[in-house]
Amino acid sequence: MVRGDLFWGLQGALDRRGLGPVAGVDEAGRGACAGPLVVAACVLRSGDAARLPELTDSKVLTAKARDRVYDRVVQRALDYSVIVISAAEVDLFGIHVMNLEGMRRAVSALRSTPGYVLTDGFRVSGLPAPSVPVIKGDKAVACVAAASVLAKVTRDRIMGDLHDVHPHYGFDVHKGYSTTEHSAALTTHGPSPVHRWSYANVATAAAAHRARPPHPVVLTVAALENPSVPIRALSPYVGNNERSAAGVAAESRGGARIS
């Protein structure tokens, strides 16, 4: 479907005021407990609505539709970048810290500095251009939706490759998110090197299997406050990562709502 004027309107308004090019930024994999966090930035042509008729939030597209939109965005975008952040970095610095850092990296990786940046939901400091967070930006703004598709398709393909290396977990199906099947595999096999060992469910499975993290791990506050996580069994391999607490993430939420 061709989205209405509102979907392209914010970018168009910024372009008309000489504040373009406008880059949209979004991530995929924030809520997963295995695999990387992937962040993309994308600059679209303001007049491309008719040429990107299926473009919308990646989460509401089927896998086949996402692949079609991905190919079209890559073909039509004025500029784009995709950044992959490993589970090891997430474990060391926390998901929220790396989410924001990934957005900075993605914008910096564009071939030219944008005039304005629209991020999906989070305020991001340290960007090379003025920016504003847009609530549910992947549903509200075309360039953010395009970034969401680039990030999601890239990450899904990575998880398919990781399934070939670690077939016990079903990464090709659940993409590293905490499904019933994934939880059962964690209980049976313990975590793999590509799991996020700082997460409560992964840390619990690791302790049950007497497994040690393959890289430095700083537990989230949520994990530290979870009575089911046997902290002593994991010490001294883990520490306290207050920067990834849910409260920090909540404080950084905000921005414009486009509806």
Coordinates of C-alpha atoms in Angstrom, one line a residue:
M1 CA 0.0 0.0 0.0
V2 CA 1.1 3.6 -0.6
R3 CA 1.3 5.4 2.8
G4 CA -0.3 8.8 3.2
D5 CA 1.3 12.2 3.1
L6 CA 1.9 12.0 6.9
F7 CA 4.3 9.1 6.5
W8 CA 6.6 11.2 4.3
G9 CA 5.5 14.6 5.6
L10 CA 8.1 15.2 8.4
Q11 CA 11.0 14.4 6.1
G12 CA 9.5 16.6 3.4
A13 CA 8.9 19.5 5.7
L14 CA 12.6 19.4 6.9
D15 CA 13.8 19.1 3.3
R16 CA 11.7 22.1 2.3
R17 CA 13.3 24.2 5.1
G18 CA 16.8 23.4 4.0
L19 CA 17.4 20.9 6.8
G20 CA 18.0 17.9 4.7
P21 CA 19.1 15.4 3.8
V22 CA 17.1 13.6 6.5
A23 CA 18.4 10.3 7.9
G24 CA 16.1 7.9 9.8
V25 CA 17.7 5.5 12.3
D26 CA 16.3 2.3 13.9
E27 CA 17.5 -1.0 15.4
A28 CA 16.6 -4.7 15.4
G29 CA 17.4 -7.2 18.1
R30 CA 17.1 -5.0 21.2
G31 CA 14.8 -7.4 22.9
A32 CA 16.6 -10.6 21.9
C33 CA 18.7 -12.6 24.4
A34 CA 21.0 -14.0 21.7
G35 CA 22.7 -12.6 18.6
P36 CA 23.8 -9.1 17.7
L37 CA 22.1 -5.8 17.9
V38 CA 21.8 -4.3 14.4
V39 CA 21.3 -0.6 13.8
A40 CA 20.7 1.1 10.4
A41 CA 20.5 4.6 9.1
C42 CA 18.8 5.5 5.9
V43 CA 18.3 8.6 3.7
L44 CA 15.4 8.5 1.2
R45 CA 14.4 10.7 -1.6
S46 CA 11.4 12.8 -0.5
G47 CA 9.4 12.0 -3.7
D48 CA 9.8 8.2 -3.5
A49 CA 6.5 7.3 -1.9
A50 CA 5.1 5.7 -5.1
R51 CA 8.3 3.8 -5.7
L52 CA 8.3 2.3 -2.2
P53 CA 4.6 1.3 -1.9
E54 CA 5.1 -1.5 0.7
L55 CA 7.4 0.5 3.0
T56 CA 6.3 0.4 6.6
D57 CA 7.5 -0.8 10.0
S58 CA 9.5 -4.0 9.4
K59 CA 7.7 -5.9 12.2
V60 CA 4.4 -5.8 10.4
L61 CA 5.8 -7.1 7.1
T62 CA 6.1 -10.8 6.2
A63 CA 9.6 -12.1 5.6
K64 CA 9.1 -12.1 1.9
A65 CA 7.7 -8.6 1.9
R66 CA 10.6 -7.4 4.0
D67 CA 13.1 -8.9 1.5
R68 CA 11.3 -7.1 -1.3
V69 CA 11.3 -3.8 0.5
Y70 CA 14.9 -4.3 1.6
D71 CA 16.0 -4.7 -2.0
R72 CA 14.0 -1.7 -3.1
V73 CA 15.3 0.5 -0.3
V74 CA 18.9 -0.4 -1.1
Q75 CA 18.2 0.4 -4.7
R76 CA 16.5 3.7 -4.1
A77 CA 18.1 5.2 -1.0
L78 CA 20.3 8.2 -1.4
D79 CA 22.5 6.8 1.4
Y80 CA 22.3 4.1 4.1
S81 CA 24.5 2.2 6.5
V82 CA 24.1 -0.9 8.7
I83 CA 26.0 -1.5 11.9
V84 CA 26.3 -4.8 13.7
I85 CA 27.0 -4.8 17.4
S86 CA 28.0 -8.1 18.9
A87 CA 26.5 -9.8 21.9
A88 CA 29.9 -9.4 23.6
E89 CA 29.6 -5.6 23.4
V90 CA 26.0 -5.7 24.7
D91 CA 27.2 -7.9 27.6
L92 CA 30.0 -5.5 28.5
F93 CA 28.2 -2.1 28.2
G94 CA 24.5 -2.9 28.3
I95 CA 21.8 -3.0 25.7
H96 CA 20.6 0.6 26.1
V97 CA 24.1 2.1 26.0
M98 CA 24.9 0.1 22.9
N99 CA 21.6 0.9 21.3
L100 CA 22.4 4.6 21.5
E101 CA 26.0 4.0 20.5
G102 CA 24.9 2.0 17.5
M103 CA 22.7 4.9 16.3
R104 CA 25.7 7.2 16.5
R105 CA 27.9 4.7 14.6
A106 CA 25.2 4.2 11.9
V107 CA 24.8 8.0 11.3
S108 CA 28.6 8.4 11.3
A109 CA 28.9 5.6 8.7
L110 CA 26.8 7.4 6.1
R111 CA 28.8 8.7 3.2
S112 CA 27.9 12.3 3.9
T113 CA 26.7 14.0 7.1
P114 CA 22.9 14.4 7.1
G115 CA 21.3 17.7 7.8
Y116 CA 18.8 16.2 10.3
V117 CA 18.4 12.9 12.0
L118 CA 15.1 11.2 13.1
T119 CA 15.5 8.4 15.6
D120 CA 13.0 5.8 16.6
G121 CA 11.9 6.7 20.1
F122 CA 15.2 7.5 21.9
R123 CA 17.0 10.7 22.4
V124 CA 20.6 10.3 21.1
S125 CA 23.3 12.6 22.1
G126 CA 26.6 13.0 20.2
L127 CA 25.1 12.9 16.7
P128 CA 26.8 14.9 14.0
A129 CA 23.5 16.7 13.1
P130 CA 20.4 18.0 14.9
S131 CA 18.0 15.3 15.8
V132 CA 14.6 14.5 17.2
P133 CA 13.2 11.2 18.5
V134 CA 9.9 10.2 17.0
I135 CA 7.6 7.9 19.0
K136 CA 6.9 4.8 17.0
G137 CA 9.0 6.3 14.3
D138 CA 9.2 3.1 12.3
K139 CA 5.4 3.3 11.8
A140 CA 5.3 7.1 11.4
V141 CA 8.2 8.2 9.3
A142 CA 9.3 6.7 6.0
C143 CA 13.1 7.0 6.4
V144 CA 12.9 5.4 9.9
A145 CA 10.7 2.6 8.5
A146 CA 13.4 2.1 5.8
A147 CA 16.1 1.9 8.5
S148 CA 14.0 -0.6 10.4
V149 CA 13.7 -2.9 7.3
L150 CA 17.5 -2.7 6.7
A151 CA 18.3 -3.6 10.3
K152 CA 15.7 -6.4 10.6
V153 CA 16.6 -8.1 7.3
T154 CA 20.3 -7.9 8.0
R155 CA 19.8 -9.3 11.5
D156 CA 17.5 -12.1 10.4
R157 CA 20.1 -13.2 7.9
I158 CA 22.8 -13.2 10.5
M159 CA 20.6 -15.3 12.8
G160 CA 20.1 -17.8 10.0
D161 CA 23.9 -18.1 9.6
L162 CA 24.2 -18.5 13.4
H163 CA 21.7 -21.3 13.2
D164 CA 24.0 -23.2 10.9
V165 CA 26.8 -22.9 13.6
H166 CA 24.6 -23.5 16.6
P167 CA 21.6 -25.6 15.4
H168 CA 20.4 -26.7 18.8
Y169 CA 18.7 -23.3 19.6
G170 CA 16.5 -22.7 16.5
F171 CA 17.9 -19.3 15.8
D172 CA 16.5 -19.5 12.2
V173 CA 13.0 -19.5 13.7
H174 CA 12.9 -17.2 16.7
K175 CA 15.9 -15.1 15.8
G176 CA 17.3 -15.1 19.3
Y177 CA 14.2 -13.9 21.1
S178 CA 12.9 -15.6 24.3
T179 CA 10.3 -18.0 23.0
T180 CA 9.2 -21.2 24.8
E181 CA 11.3 -23.3 22.4
H182 CA 14.4 -21.1 22.9
S183 CA 14.0 -21.2 26.7
A184 CA 13.8 -25.0 26.5
A185 CA 16.9 -25.2 24.4
L186 CA 18.8 -23.0 26.9
T187 CA 17.7 -25.2 29.7
T188 CA 18.9 -28.3 27.8
H189 CA 22.1 -27.1 26.3
G190 CA 23.1 -24.0 28.2
P191 CA 24.0 -20.8 26.4
S192 CA 26.2 -20.5 23.3
P193 CA 29.0 -18.0 22.7
V194 CA 26.5 -15.8 20.8
H195 CA 24.0 -15.5 23.7
R196 CA 23.8 -12.4 25.8
W197 CA 25.2 -13.7 29.1
S198 CA 24.3 -10.6 30.9
Y199 CA 20.6 -11.4 30.6
A200 CA 18.8 -13.0 33.5
N201 CA 17.5 -16.1 31.6
V202 CA 20.9 -16.7 30.0
A203 CA 22.8 -16.2 33.2
T204 CA 20.5 -18.7 35.0
A205 CA 21.0 -21.3 32.3
A206 CA 24.8 -20.7 32.4
A207 CA 24.9 -21.3 36.1
A208 CA 22.9 -24.5 35.9
H209 CA 25.4 -25.8 33.4
R210 CA 28.4 -24.5 35.3
A211 CA 29.3 -22.6 32.2
R212 CA 31.6 -19.6 32.2
P213 CA 31.1 -16.6 29.9
P214 CA 33.3 -16.5 26.8
H215 CA 33.8 -12.7 27.2
P216 CA 33.5 -10.1 30.0
V217 CA 30.0 -9.8 31.2
V218 CA 28.4 -7.0 33.3
L219 CA 25.0 -8.1 34.5
T220 CA 22.0 -5.9 34.0
V221 CA 20.3 -4.5 37.0
A222 CA 17.3 -6.6 36.1
A223 CA 19.4 -9.7 36.3
L224 CA 21.0 -8.7 39.6
E225 CA 17.6 -8.1 41.1
N226 CA 16.2 -11.4 39.8
P227 CA 16.3 -13.9 42.7
S228 CA 16.5 -16.8 40.2
V229 CA 19.9 -15.7 38.9
P230 CA 22.6 -17.3 41.0
I231 CA 25.1 -14.4 41.1
R232 CA 27.6 -16.2 43.3
A233 CA 27.9 -19.1 40.9
L234 CA 28.9 -16.7 38.1
S235 CA 31.3 -14.5 40.2
P236 CA 34.0 -13.2 39.5
Y237 CA 33.1 -13.4 35.8
V238 CA 30.3 -10.8 36.0
G239 CA 29.7 -7.3 37.5
N240 CA 27.0 -4.8 37.9
N241 CA 25.9 -2.7 34.9
E242 CA 23.6 0.1 36.1
R243 CA 23.8 1.7 32.7
S244 CA 21.6 -0.9 31.2
A245 CA 18.9 -0.6 33.8
A246 CA 15.3 -0.3 32.6
G247 CA 15.0 3.1 34.4
V248 CA 17.8 4.5 32.3
A249 CA 16.1 3.5 29.1
A250 CA 12.8 4.9 30.3
E251 CA 14.3 8.2 31.1
S252 CA 15.7 8.5 27.6
R253 CA 12.4 7.8 25.9
G254 CA 10.5 10.7 24.4
G255 CA 10.1 12.9 21.4
A256 CA 7.5 13.8 18.8
R257 CA 4.5 11.6 18.2
I258 CA 3.4 11.5 14.6
S259 CA -0.2 10.2 14.3

